[in-house]
Coordinates of N, CA and C (backbone and C1' of nucleotides) in Angstrom, one line a residue:
Chain A
M30 N 0.9 -1.2 0.0 CA 0.0 0.0 0.0 C 0.9 1.2 0.0
S31 N 1.0 1.9 -1.1 CA 1.9 3.0 -1.2 C 1.2 4.3 -1.1
S32 N 1.7 5.1 -0.1 CA 1.0 6.4 0.2 C 1.4 7.4 -0.9
T33 N 0.7 8.5 -0.9 CA 1.0 9.6 -1.8 C 2.4 10.1 -1.5
R34 N 2.8 10.1 -0.2 CA 4.1 10.6 0.1 C 5.2 9.7 -0.5
D35 N 4.9 8.4 -0.5 CA 5.8 7.5 -1.1 C 6.0 7.8 -2.6
L36 N 4.9 8.1 -3.2 CA 5.0 8.5 -4.7 C 5.9 9.6 -4.9
L37 N 6.0 10.5 -3.9 CA 6.8 11.7 -4.1 C 8.2 11.6 -3.5
S38 N 8.5 10.4 -2.9 CA 9.8 10.2 -2.3 C 10.8 9.6 -3.2
V39 N 10.8 10.1 -4.5 CA 11.6 9.6 -5.5 C 12.3 10.8 -6.2
H40 N 13.1 10.5 -7.2 CA 13.7 11.6 -7.9 C 12.7 12.6 -8.4
P41 N 12.9 13.9 -8.3 CA 12.0 14.9 -8.7 C 11.3 14.8 -10.1
L42 N 12.1 14.2 -11.0 CA 11.6 14.1 -12.4 C 10.5 13.0 -12.4
V43 N 10.7 11.9 -11.6 CA 9.7 10.9 -11.5 C 8.5 11.4 -10.7
A44 N 8.8 12.1 -9.6 CA 7.7 12.7 -8.8 C 6.8 13.6 -9.7
A45 N 7.5 14.3 -10.6 CA 6.8 15.3 -11.5 C 5.7 14.5 -12.3
E46 N 6.1 13.4 -12.8 CA 5.2 12.6 -13.6 C 4.0 12.1 -12.8
Q47 N 4.3 11.7 -11.5 CA 3.2 11.3 -10.6 C 2.2 12.4 -10.3
L48 N 2.8 13.6 -10.3 CA 1.9 14.8 -9.9 C 0.9 15.2 -11.0
L49 N 1.2 14.8 -12.2 CA 0.3 15.1 -13.3 C -1.0 14.4 -13.1
G50 N -2.1 15.1 -13.0 CA -3.4 14.4 -12.8 C -3.8 14.5 -11.4
M51 N -2.9 14.9 -10.4 CA -3.4 15.0 -9.1 C -4.1 16.4 -8.9
R52 N -4.8 16.5 -7.8 CA -5.6 17.7 -7.6 C -5.0 18.6 -6.5
I53 N -5.1 19.9 -6.6 CA -4.8 20.8 -5.6 C -6.0 21.5 -5.1
V54 N -6.2 21.6 -3.8 CA -7.4 22.3 -3.3 C -6.9 23.4 -2.4
S55 N -7.5 24.6 -2.6 CA -7.1 25.8 -1.8 C -7.5 25.6 -0.3
S56 N -6.9 26.4 0.5 CA -7.0 26.2 2.0 C -8.5 26.4 2.4
D57 N -9.2 27.3 1.7 CA -10.6 27.4 2.1 C -11.5 26.4 1.4
G58 N -10.9 25.6 0.6 CA -11.7 24.5 -0.1 C -12.6 25.0 -1.2
R59 N -12.5 26.3 -1.6 CA -13.4 26.8 -2.6 C -12.8 26.8 -4.0
R60 N -11.5 26.5 -4.1 CA -10.9 26.5 -5.4 C -10.1 25.2 -5.5
A61 N -10.2 24.6 -6.7 CA -9.4 23.4 -6.9 C -9.1 23.2 -8.4
G62 N -8.2 22.4 -8.7 CA -7.8 22.1 -10.1 C -7.0 20.9 -10.2
T63 N -6.9 20.4 -11.5 CA -6.1 19.3 -11.8 C -4.7 19.7 -12.3
I64 N -3.7 19.2 -11.8 CA -2.3 19.6 -12.3 C -2.1 19.1 -13.7
V65 N -1.8 20.0 -14.6 CA -1.5 19.7 -16.0 C -0.1 20.1 -16.5
E66 N 0.6 20.8 -15.7 CA 2.0 21.2 -16.1 C 2.8 21.4 -14.8
V67 N 4.1 20.8 -14.9 CA 5.0 20.9 -13.8 C 6.4 21.0 -14.3
E68 N 7.3 21.3 -13.4 CA 8.8 21.3 -13.7 C 9.5 20.7 -12.5
A69 N 10.5 19.8 -12.8 CA 11.3 19.2 -11.8 C 12.6 20.0 -11.5
Y70 N 12.9 20.1 -10.2 CA 14.1 20.8 -9.8 C 14.9 19.9 -8.8
G71 N 16.2 19.8 -9.0 CA 17.0 18.9 -8.2 C 17.7 19.6 -7.1
G72 N 18.8 19.0 -6.7 CA 19.6 19.5 -5.6 C 20.8 20.3 -6.1
P73 N 21.9 20.3 -5.3 CA 23.1 21.1 -5.7 C 23.7 20.7 -7.1
E74 N 23.4 19.5 -7.6 CA 23.9 19.2 -8.9 C 23.1 19.8 -10.0
D75 N 21.9 20.4 -9.7 CA 21.1 21.1 -10.7 C 21.3 22.6 -10.7
R76 N 22.0 23.1 -11.7 CA 22.4 24.5 -11.7 C 21.2 25.4 -11.7
A77 N 20.0 24.9 -12.1 CA 18.8 25.8 -12.2 C 18.0 25.8 -10.9
S78 N 18.4 25.0 -10.0 CA 17.6 24.8 -8.8 C 18.0 25.8 -7.7
H79 N 17.0 26.2 -6.9 CA 17.3 27.1 -5.8 C 18.2 26.4 -4.8
A80 N 18.3 25.1 -4.9 CA 19.1 24.3 -3.9 C 20.6 24.2 -4.5
R81 N 20.9 24.9 -5.6 CA 22.2 24.7 -6.2 C 23.3 25.1 -5.3
A82 N 23.1 26.1 -4.4 CA 24.2 26.5 -3.5 C 24.1 25.9 -2.1
G83 N 23.3 24.7 -2.1 CA 23.1 24.1 -0.8 C 22.0 24.6 -0.1
R84 N 21.9 24.2 1.2 CA 20.7 24.6 2.0 C 20.8 26.0 2.5
T85 N 19.8 26.9 2.1 CA 19.8 28.2 2.6 C 18.4 28.4 3.3
A86 N 18.2 29.5 4.0 CA 17.0 29.7 4.7 C 15.8 29.5 3.8
R87 N 15.9 30.1 2.6 CA 14.7 30.1 1.7 C 14.4 28.7 1.2
C88 N 15.4 28.0 0.7 CA 15.1 26.7 0.1 C 15.2 25.5 1.0
A89 N 15.3 25.7 2.3 CA 15.4 24.7 3.3 C 14.4 23.6 3.1
P90 N 13.1 23.9 2.8 CA 12.1 22.9 2.7 C 12.4 21.9 1.6
M91 N 13.2 22.3 0.6 CA 13.6 21.3 -0.5 C 14.4 20.2 0.1
F92 N 15.1 20.4 1.2 CA 15.9 19.3 1.8 C 15.1 18.4 2.8
G93 N 13.9 18.8 3.0 CA 13.1 18.1 4.0 C 12.3 16.9 3.4
P94 N 11.3 16.4 4.1 CA 10.6 15.3 3.6 C 9.6 15.7 2.5
P95 N 9.3 14.7 1.6 CA 8.4 15.0 0.4 C 7.0 15.3 0.9
G96 N 6.3 16.0 0.0 CA 4.9 16.2 0.3 C 4.6 17.5 1.0
F97 N 5.7 18.3 1.3 CA 5.5 19.6 1.9 C 5.6 20.7 0.9
A98 N 5.1 21.9 1.2 CA 5.1 23.0 0.3 C 6.4 23.8 0.4
Y99 N 6.9 24.2 -0.8 CA 8.0 25.2 -0.8 C 7.4 26.3 -1.7
V100 N 7.2 27.5 -1.0 CA 6.7 28.6 -1.7 C 7.7 29.8 -1.7
Y101 N 7.9 30.4 -2.8 CA 8.8 31.6 -2.8 C 8.2 32.7 -3.7
L102 N 8.8 33.9 -3.5 CA 8.3 35.1 -4.2 C 9.3 35.3 -5.3
I103 N 8.8 35.5 -6.5 CA 9.7 35.7 -7.7 C 9.4 37.1 -8.3
Y104 N 10.4 37.8 -8.7 CA 10.4 39.1 -9.3 C 9.6 40.1 -8.4
G105 N 9.6 39.8 -7.1 CA 9.0 40.7 -6.1 C 7.5 40.8 -6.3
I106 N 6.9 39.9 -7.1 CA 5.5 40.0 -7.4 C 4.7 38.7 -7.3
H107 N 5.2 37.7 -7.9 CA 4.5 36.4 -8.0 C 5.0 35.4 -7.0
H108 N 4.0 34.6 -6.4 CA 4.4 33.5 -5.6 C 4.4 32.3 -6.5
C109 N 5.3 31.3 -6.2 CA 5.4 30.1 -6.9 C 5.3 28.9 -5.9
L110 N 4.4 28.0 -6.3 CA 4.2 26.8 -5.4 C 4.9 25.6 -5.9
N111 N 5.7 25.0 -5.0 CA 6.4 23.7 -5.3 C 5.9 22.7 -4.3
V112 N 5.9 21.4 -4.8 CA 5.7 20.3 -3.9 C 7.1 19.7 -3.7
V113 N 7.5 19.5 -2.5 CA 8.8 19.0 -2.2 C 8.8 17.5 -2.6
A114 N 9.9 17.1 -3.2 CA 10.0 15.7 -3.7 C 11.4 15.1 -3.2
H115 N 11.6 13.9 -3.6 CA 12.9 13.2 -3.3 C 12.9 12.8 -1.8
A116 N 13.7 11.9 -1.4 CA 13.8 11.4 -0.1 C 14.1 12.5 0.9
D117 N 13.7 12.3 2.2 CA 14.1 13.3 3.2 C 15.6 13.4 3.2
G118 N 16.2 14.6 3.2 CA 17.6 14.8 3.2 C 18.2 15.0 1.8
E119 N 17.5 14.6 0.7 CA 17.9 14.8 -0.6 C 17.1 15.9 -1.2
A120 N 17.7 17.0 -1.7 CA 17.0 18.2 -2.1 C 16.3 17.9 -3.4
G121 N 15.0 18.4 -3.5 CA 14.3 18.3 -4.8 C 12.9 18.9 -4.6
A122 N 12.3 19.4 -5.7 CA 11.0 19.9 -5.6 C 10.4 19.9 -7.0
V123 N 9.1 20.0 -7.1 CA 8.4 20.1 -8.4 C 7.6 21.4 -8.4
L124 N 7.9 22.3 -9.3 CA 7.1 23.5 -9.5 C 5.8 23.2 -10.2
I125 N 4.7 23.6 -9.6 CA 3.4 23.4 -10.2 C 3.2 24.7 -11.1
R126 N 3.1 24.4 -12.4 CA 3.0 25.5 -13.4 C 1.7 25.7 -14.0
G127 N 0.8 24.7 -13.9 CA -0.5 24.9 -14.5 C -1.6 24.0 -14.0
L128 N -2.8 24.5 -13.8 CA -3.9 23.7 -13.4 C -5.1 23.9 -14.4
D129 N -5.9 22.8 -14.6 CA -7.2 23.0 -15.2 C -8.1 23.2 -14.0
P130 N -8.7 24.4 -13.9 CA -9.5 24.7 -12.7 C -10.8 23.9 -12.8
E131 N -11.4 23.6 -11.6 CA -12.6 22.9 -11.5 C -13.8 23.8 -11.4
V132 N -13.7 24.9 -10.7 CA -14.8 25.8 -10.6 C -14.3 27.2 -10.9
A133 N -14.4 27.6 -12.2 CA -14.0 28.9 -12.6 C -14.5 29.2 -14.0
D134 N -14.8 30.4 -14.3 CA -15.3 30.7 -15.6 C -14.2 30.8 -16.7
D135 N -13.0 31.2 -16.2 CA -11.9 31.3 -17.1 C -11.0 30.0 -17.0
P136 N -11.0 29.2 -18.1 CA -10.2 27.9 -18.0 C -8.7 28.2 -18.0
R137 N -8.3 29.4 -18.2 CA -6.9 29.7 -18.1 C -6.5 30.5 -16.9
C138 N -7.4 30.6 -15.9 CA -7.1 31.4 -14.8 C -6.0 30.8 -13.9
A139 N -5.6 29.6 -14.1 CA -4.5 29.0 -13.3 C -3.4 28.5 -14.2
A140 N -3.3 29.0 -15.4 CA -2.3 28.6 -16.4 C -1.0 29.5 -16.2
G141 N 0.0 28.9 -15.6 CA 1.2 29.6 -15.3 C 1.4 29.7 -13.7
P142 N 2.6 29.6 -13.3 CA 2.9 29.5 -11.8 C 2.4 30.7 -11.0
G143 N 2.5 31.9 -11.6 CA 2.1 33.0 -10.8 C 0.5 33.1 -10.8
R144 N -0.1 32.8 -11.9 CA -1.5 32.9 -12.0 C -2.2 31.9 -11.1
L145 N -1.6 30.7 -11.1 CA -2.1 29.6 -10.3 C -2.1 30.0 -8.8
T146 N -1.0 30.5 -8.3 CA -1.0 30.9 -6.9 C -2.0 32.0 -6.6
R147 N -2.2 32.9 -7.5 CA -3.1 34.0 -7.3 C -4.5 33.4 -7.2
H148 N -4.8 32.4 -8.1 CA -6.1 31.8 -8.2 C -6.4 31.0 -6.9
L149 N -5.4 30.3 -6.4 CA -5.6 29.5 -5.2 C -5.4 30.3 -3.9
E150 N -5.0 31.5 -4.1 CA -4.7 32.4 -2.9 C -3.6 31.8 -2.1
V151 N -2.5 31.4 -2.8 CA -1.4 30.8 -2.0 C -0.3 31.9 -1.8
D152 N 0.2 32.0 -0.6 CA 1.3 32.9 -0.4 C 2.3 32.2 0.5
R153 N 3.3 32.9 1.0 CA 4.3 32.2 1.7 C 3.8 31.6 3.1
T154 N 2.6 32.0 3.5 CA 2.2 31.4 4.8 C 2.0 29.9 4.6
A155 N 1.8 29.5 3.4 CA 1.6 28.1 3.1 C 3.0 27.4 3.0
G156 N 4.0 28.1 2.9 CA 5.4 27.5 2.8 C 5.7 26.7 4.0
G157 N 6.3 25.5 3.7 CA 6.7 24.6 4.8 C 5.6 23.8 5.4
S158 N 4.3 24.0 4.9 CA 3.2 23.2 5.4 C 3.1 21.8 4.7
D159 N 2.5 20.9 5.4 CA 2.3 19.5 4.8 C 1.1 19.6 3.9
L160 N 1.3 19.3 2.6 CA 0.2 19.3 1.6 C -0.6 18.0 1.7
L161 N -0.2 17.0 2.4 CA -0.9 15.8 2.5 C -1.8 15.6 3.7
G162 N -2.1 16.7 4.4 CA -2.9 16.7 5.6 C -4.4 17.0 5.2
H163 N -5.2 17.3 6.2 CA -6.6 17.5 5.9 C -7.0 18.9 6.2
R164 N -6.0 19.8 6.4 CA -6.4 21.2 6.6 C -5.4 22.0 5.8
G165 N -5.8 23.2 5.5 CA -5.0 24.1 4.7 C -4.9 23.7 3.2
L166 N -4.0 24.3 2.5 CA -3.7 24.0 1.1 C -3.4 22.5 1.0
R167 N -4.0 21.7 0.1 CA -3.7 20.3 0.1 C -3.6 19.7 -1.3
L168 N -2.9 18.6 -1.4 CA -2.7 17.9 -2.6 C -3.5 16.6 -2.5
V169 N -4.3 16.2 -3.5 CA -5.2 15.0 -3.4 C -4.8 14.1 -4.6
D170 N -4.5 12.9 -4.3 CA -4.3 11.9 -5.3 C -5.6 11.2 -5.7
P171 N -6.1 11.3 -6.9 CA -7.3 10.7 -7.3 C -7.2 9.2 -7.6
G172 N -5.9 8.7 -7.5 CA -5.7 7.3 -7.8 C -5.0 7.1 -9.1
E173 N -4.2 6.0 -9.1 CA -3.4 5.7 -10.3 C -4.2 5.7 -11.6
A174 N -5.4 5.1 -11.5 CA -6.2 4.9 -12.7 C -6.6 6.2 -13.3
L175 N -7.0 7.2 -12.5 CA -7.4 8.5 -13.0 C -6.2 9.3 -13.5
R176 N -5.1 9.1 -12.8 CA -3.9 9.8 -13.2 C -3.4 9.3 -14.6
A177 N -3.5 8.0 -14.7 CA -3.1 7.4 -16.0 C -4.0 7.9 -17.1
E178 N -5.3 8.0 -16.8 CA -6.2 8.5 -17.8 C -5.9 9.9 -18.3
V179 N -5.5 10.8 -17.3 CA -5.1 12.1 -17.7 C -3.9 12.1 -18.5
R180 N -2.9 11.2 -18.2 CA -1.6 11.2 -18.9 C -1.8 10.6 -20.3
S181 N -2.9 9.8 -20.5 CA -3.1 9.1 -21.8 C -3.3 10.1 -22.9
A182 N -3.6 11.4 -22.7 CA -3.7 12.3 -23.8 C -2.3 12.6 -24.3
G183 N -1.2 12.2 -23.6 CA 0.1 12.5 -24.0 C 0.9 13.4 -23.1
V184 N 2.1 13.0 -22.7 CA 2.9 13.8 -21.8 C 3.9 14.5 -22.7
L185 N 3.8 15.9 -22.7 CA 4.8 16.7 -23.4 C 6.0 17.0 -22.6
R186 N 7.2 17.1 -23.2 CA 8.4 17.4 -22.4 C 9.2 18.4 -23.1
G187 N 9.8 19.3 -22.3 CA 10.6 20.4 -22.9 C 11.5 21.0 -21.9
P188 N 12.3 21.9 -22.3 CA 13.2 22.6 -21.4 C 12.4 23.5 -20.4
R189 N 13.0 23.6 -19.2 CA 12.3 24.4 -18.1 C 12.3 25.9 -18.5
I190 N 11.4 26.6 -18.0 CA 11.2 28.0 -18.4 C 12.0 29.0 -17.6
G191 N 12.7 29.9 -18.2 CA 13.3 31.0 -17.5 C 14.6 30.6 -16.8
I192 N 15.3 29.6 -17.2 CA 16.5 29.2 -16.5 C 17.7 29.3 -17.4
E193 N 17.7 30.1 -18.4 CA 18.8 30.3 -19.3 C 20.1 30.6 -18.6
G194 N 20.0 31.4 -17.5 CA 21.1 31.8 -16.7 C 21.9 30.6 -16.1
A195 N 21.2 29.5 -16.0 CA 21.8 28.3 -15.3 C 22.7 27.6 -16.3
G196 N 22.8 28.0 -17.5 CA 23.7 27.3 -18.5 C 23.0 26.3 -19.4
P197 N 23.7 25.9 -20.5 CA 23.2 25.0 -21.5 C 22.9 23.6 -21.0
E198 N 23.7 23.2 -20.0 CA 23.4 21.8 -19.5 C 22.1 21.7 -18.8
A199 N 21.7 22.7 -18.1 CA 20.4 22.7 -17.4 C 19.3 22.9 -18.4
V200 N 19.5 23.8 -19.4 CA 18.5 24.0 -20.4 C 18.2 22.7 -21.2
A201 N 19.3 21.9 -21.4 CA 19.1 20.7 -22.2 C 18.2 19.7 -21.6
L202 N 18.0 19.7 -20.3 CA 17.2 18.7 -19.6 C 15.7 19.0 -19.9
P203 N 15.0 18.0 -20.4 CA 13.6 18.1 -20.7 C 12.7 17.9 -19.4
W204 N 12.9 18.7 -18.4 CA 12.3 18.5 -17.1 C 11.0 19.3 -16.9
R205 N 10.5 19.9 -18.0 CA 9.2 20.6 -18.0 C 8.2 19.6 -18.6
L206 N 7.2 19.2 -17.8 CA 6.2 18.2 -18.3 C 4.8 18.8 -18.4
G207 N 4.0 18.4 -19.4 CA 2.7 18.9 -19.5 C 1.8 17.9 -20.2
I208 N 0.5 18.1 -20.0 CA -0.5 17.2 -20.7 C -1.0 17.8 -22.0
A209 N -0.9 17.1 -23.1 CA -1.2 17.7 -24.4 C -2.7 18.1 -24.4
G210 N -2.8 19.3 -25.0 CA -4.2 19.8 -25.3 C -5.0 20.4 -24.1
R211 N -4.3 20.6 -22.9 CA -5.1 21.1 -21.8 C -5.0 22.6 -21.8
P212 N -6.1 23.3 -21.4 CA -6.2 24.7 -21.4 C -5.3 25.3 -20.3
G213 N -5.0 24.5 -19.3 CA -4.2 25.0 -18.1 C -2.7 25.1 -18.4
L214 N -2.3 24.8 -19.6 CA -0.8 24.9 -20.0 C -0.5 26.4 -20.0
S215 N 0.7 26.7 -19.5 CA 1.2 28.1 -19.4 C 1.6 28.6 -20.8
R216 N 2.1 27.8 -21.6 CA 2.6 28.2 -23.0 C 2.9 26.9 -23.7
P217 N 3.0 27.0 -25.1 CA 3.3 25.8 -25.9 C 4.6 25.2 -25.5
F218 N 4.6 23.9 -25.8 CA 5.9 23.1 -25.7 C 6.6 23.2 -27.1
P219 N 7.9 23.2 -27.1 CA 8.6 23.2 -28.4 C 8.2 22.0 -29.3
A220 N 8.1 22.2 -30.6 CA 7.8 21.1 -31.5 C 9.0 20.2 -31.6
R221 N 8.7 19.0 -32.0 CA 9.8 18.1 -32.1 C 9.8 17.1 -33.3
Chain B
dC2 P -2.5 35.1 -33.1 O5' -1.0 35.4 -33.5 C5' -0.3 34.8 -34.6 C4' 1.1 35.4 -34.7 C3' 2.0 35.2 -33.5 O3' 3.3 34.9 -34.0 C1' 1.8 37.5 -33.9
dA3 P 4.5 34.5 -32.9 O5' 5.3 35.9 -32.8 C5' 6.0 36.3 -33.9 C4' 7.0 37.4 -33.5 C3' 7.9 37.0 -32.3 O3' 9.2 37.4 -32.6 C1' 6.6 39.0 -31.8
dT4 P 10.4 37.1 -31.5 O5' 10.6 38.5 -30.8 C5' 10.7 39.7 -31.6 C4' 10.6 40.9 -30.7 C3' 11.4 40.8 -29.5 O3' 12.3 41.9 -29.4 C1' 9.2 41.6 -29.0
dG5 P 13.4 42.1 -28.3 O5' 12.8 43.2 -27.3 C5' 12.2 44.3 -27.9 C4' 11.7 45.2 -26.8 C3' 12.5 45.1 -25.5 O3' 12.5 46.4 -24.9 C1' 10.3 44.5 -25.0
dA6 P 13.7 46.7 -23.8 O5' 12.8 47.6 -22.7 C5' 11.8 48.5 -23.2 C4' 10.8 48.6 -22.1 C3' 11.4 48.7 -20.7 O3' 10.7 49.7 -20.0 C1' 9.8 47.0 -20.8
dG7 P 11.4 50.4 -18.7 O5' 10.3 50.3 -17.7 C5' 8.9 50.4 -18.1 C4' 8.0 49.8 -17.1 C3' 8.6 49.9 -15.6 O3' 7.5 50.3 -14.8 C1' 8.1 47.7 -16.2
dA8 P 7.8 50.8 -13.3 O5' 7.0 49.7 -12.5 C5' 5.7 49.3 -12.9 C4' 5.2 48.1 -12.1 C3' 5.8 48.1 -10.7 O3' 4.7 47.7 -9.8 C1' 6.4 46.1 -11.8
dT9 P 4.7 48.2 -8.3 O5' 5.7 47.2 -7.6 C5' 5.3 45.8 -7.4 C4' 6.4 45.1 -6.7 C3' 7.0 46.0 -5.5 O3' 7.3 45.1 -4.4 C1' 8.7 45.3 -7.0
dC10 P 7.3 45.8 -3.0 O5' 8.2 44.8 -2.1 C5' 7.9 43.4 -2.1 C4' 9.1 42.6 -2.0 C3' 10.1 43.3 -1.0 O3' 10.7 42.2 -0.2 C1' 11.2 42.8 -2.9
dA11 P 10.4 42.1 1.3 O5' 10.7 40.5 1.6 C5' 10.1 39.5 0.8 C4' 11.0 38.4 0.4 C3' 12.0 38.0 1.5 O3' 12.2 36.6 1.5 C1' 13.2 38.8 -0.3
dT12 P 13.0 35.8 2.5 O5' 14.3 35.6 1.7 C5' 14.2 35.0 0.4 C4' 15.6 35.0 -0.3 C3' 16.8 34.6 0.6 O3' 17.4 33.5 0.0 C1' 17.3 36.5 -0.7
dC13 P 18.6 32.8 0.9 O5' 19.9 33.2 0.1 C5' 19.9 33.0 -1.3 C4' 21.1 33.8 -1.9 C3' 22.4 33.5 -1.2 O3' 23.4 33.3 -2.2 C1' 22.0 35.9 -1.3
dT14 P 25.0 33.0 -1.8 O5' 25.7 34.2 -2.3 C5' 25.4 34.8 -3.6 C4' 26.3 35.9 -4.0 C3' 27.8 35.8 -3.5 O3' 28.6 36.3 -4.5 C1' 26.8 37.7 -2.5
Chain C
dG1 P 25.5 50.3 -2.4 O5' 25.2 49.0 -3.2 C5' 26.2 48.5 -4.1 C4' 25.7 47.3 -4.8 C3' 24.6 47.6 -5.9 O3' 25.0 46.8 -7.0 C1' 23.9 45.9 -4.4
dA2 P 24.3 47.2 -8.4 O5' 24.1 45.7 -9.0 C5' 25.0 44.6 -8.6 C4' 24.4 43.3 -8.8 C3' 23.4 43.1 -10.0 O3' 23.7 41.9 -10.6 C1' 22.3 42.6 -8.0
dT3 P 23.0 41.5 -12.0 O5' 22.0 40.4 -11.5 C5' 22.4 39.5 -10.5 C4' 21.2 38.7 -10.1 C3' 20.1 38.5 -11.2 O3' 19.7 37.2 -11.1 C1' 19.1 39.4 -9.3
dG4 P 19.6 36.2 -12.4 O5' 18.2 36.6 -13.0 C5' 17.1 35.7 -13.1 C4' 16.7 35.1 -11.9 C3' 15.3 34.5 -11.8 O3' 15.3 33.5 -10.8 C1' 15.4 36.4 -10.5
dA5 P 15.3 31.9 -10.9 O5' 13.9 31.4 -11.6 C5' 13.8 31.2 -13.0 C4' 12.5 30.4 -13.3 C3' 11.3 31.0 -12.7 O3' 10.1 30.6 -13.4 C1' 11.8 28.9 -11.7
dT6 P 9.6 31.7 -14.6 O5' 8.9 32.8 -13.7 C5' 7.8 32.5 -12.9 C4' 6.7 33.6 -13.1 C3' 5.9 33.4 -14.4 O3' 4.5 33.4 -14.0 C1' 6.7 35.7 -14.0
dC7 P 3.4 33.1 -15.1 O5' 2.8 34.6 -15.3 C5' 2.3 35.3 -14.2 C4' 2.0 36.7 -14.6 C3' 1.1 36.8 -15.8 O3' -0.1 37.5 -15.4 C1' 2.9 38.3 -15.9
dT8 P -1.4 37.6 -16.5 O5' -1.3 39.1 -16.9 C5' -1.1 40.1 -15.9 C4' -0.7 41.4 -16.6 C3' -1.6 41.7 -17.8 O3' -2.2 43.0 -17.7 C1' 0.7 42.0 -18.3
dC9 P -3.3 43.5 -18.7 O5' -2.6 44.7 -19.4 C5' -1.7 45.6 -18.6 C4' -0.8 46.4 -19.4 C3' -1.5 46.9 -20.7 O3' -1.1 48.2 -21.0 C1' 0.4 45.7 -21.3
dA10 P -1.9 49.1 -22.1 O5' -0.7 49.5 -23.0 C5' 0.5 50.1 -22.5 C4' 1.6 50.1 -23.5 C3' 1.1 50.6 -24.9 O3' 1.9 51.6 -25.3 C1' 2.2 48.4 -25.1
dT11 P 1.5 52.5 -26.6 O5' 2.5 51.9 -27.7 C5' 3.9 51.9 -27.4 C4' 4.6 50.9 -28.4 C3' 4.4 51.2 -29.9 O3' 5.6 51.4 -30.5 C1' 4.1 48.9 -29.4
dG12 P 5.6 52.1 -32.0 O5' 6.0 50.9 -33.0 C5' 7.1 50.1 -32.6 C4' 7.2 48.9 -33.5 C3' 6.8 49.2 -35.0 O3' 7.6 48.5 -35.9 C1' 5.4 47.5 -34.1
dC13 P 7.7 49.0 -37.5 O5' 6.9 47.8 -38.2 C5' 7.7 46.8 -38.8 C4' 7.2 45.4 -38.5 C3' 6.6 44.7 -39.8 O3' 7.4 43.6 -40.1 C1' 5.2 44.4 -37.9

DNA sequence: CATGAGATCATCT
DNA sequence: GATGATCTCATGC
């Protein structure tokens, strides 16, 4: 019997695949969506990761147990939500980049990491909290069968967004994943 | 449709 | 003191 936390206790790239098709529910329970786009980030060996310089006050959650939230502020404006992945002690996280909203008039209201946190009203107060509990912002696994159904539309892969400064090796990794044809995608994937 | 600039601040050097 | 794991709006083809 493998728990959701076990599913995330693996390399961030594998955890990213598992997260596609899972649901995120806002802390007030009024907004929710299905994850359709993610990006995997590793530890010190990943030049694009916030953990590249080791454990700092900001990225400390990335070194902790999987299933917790890592939230940071980018460009002084947008919050970004990550699900901590990899085994406890091994740095890793998955940036949630796009949701297909369940209750919303605009299907693209959560397309993109900044828009998503605005829609779910996520800010850094959620940082460091356990996403697998029954209160607050939470992550819900609908089960392997439903996740597989979501993935069956096709998993797109491409370079992570906005990491050019990390160098060509980091850019070459196809660690951005998305579900083909979903409105919640932040932007197109490169053709291949 | 493509490109570019501005917003705005916690974190790290 | 510099710098982003972004978004939106404005301008120019």
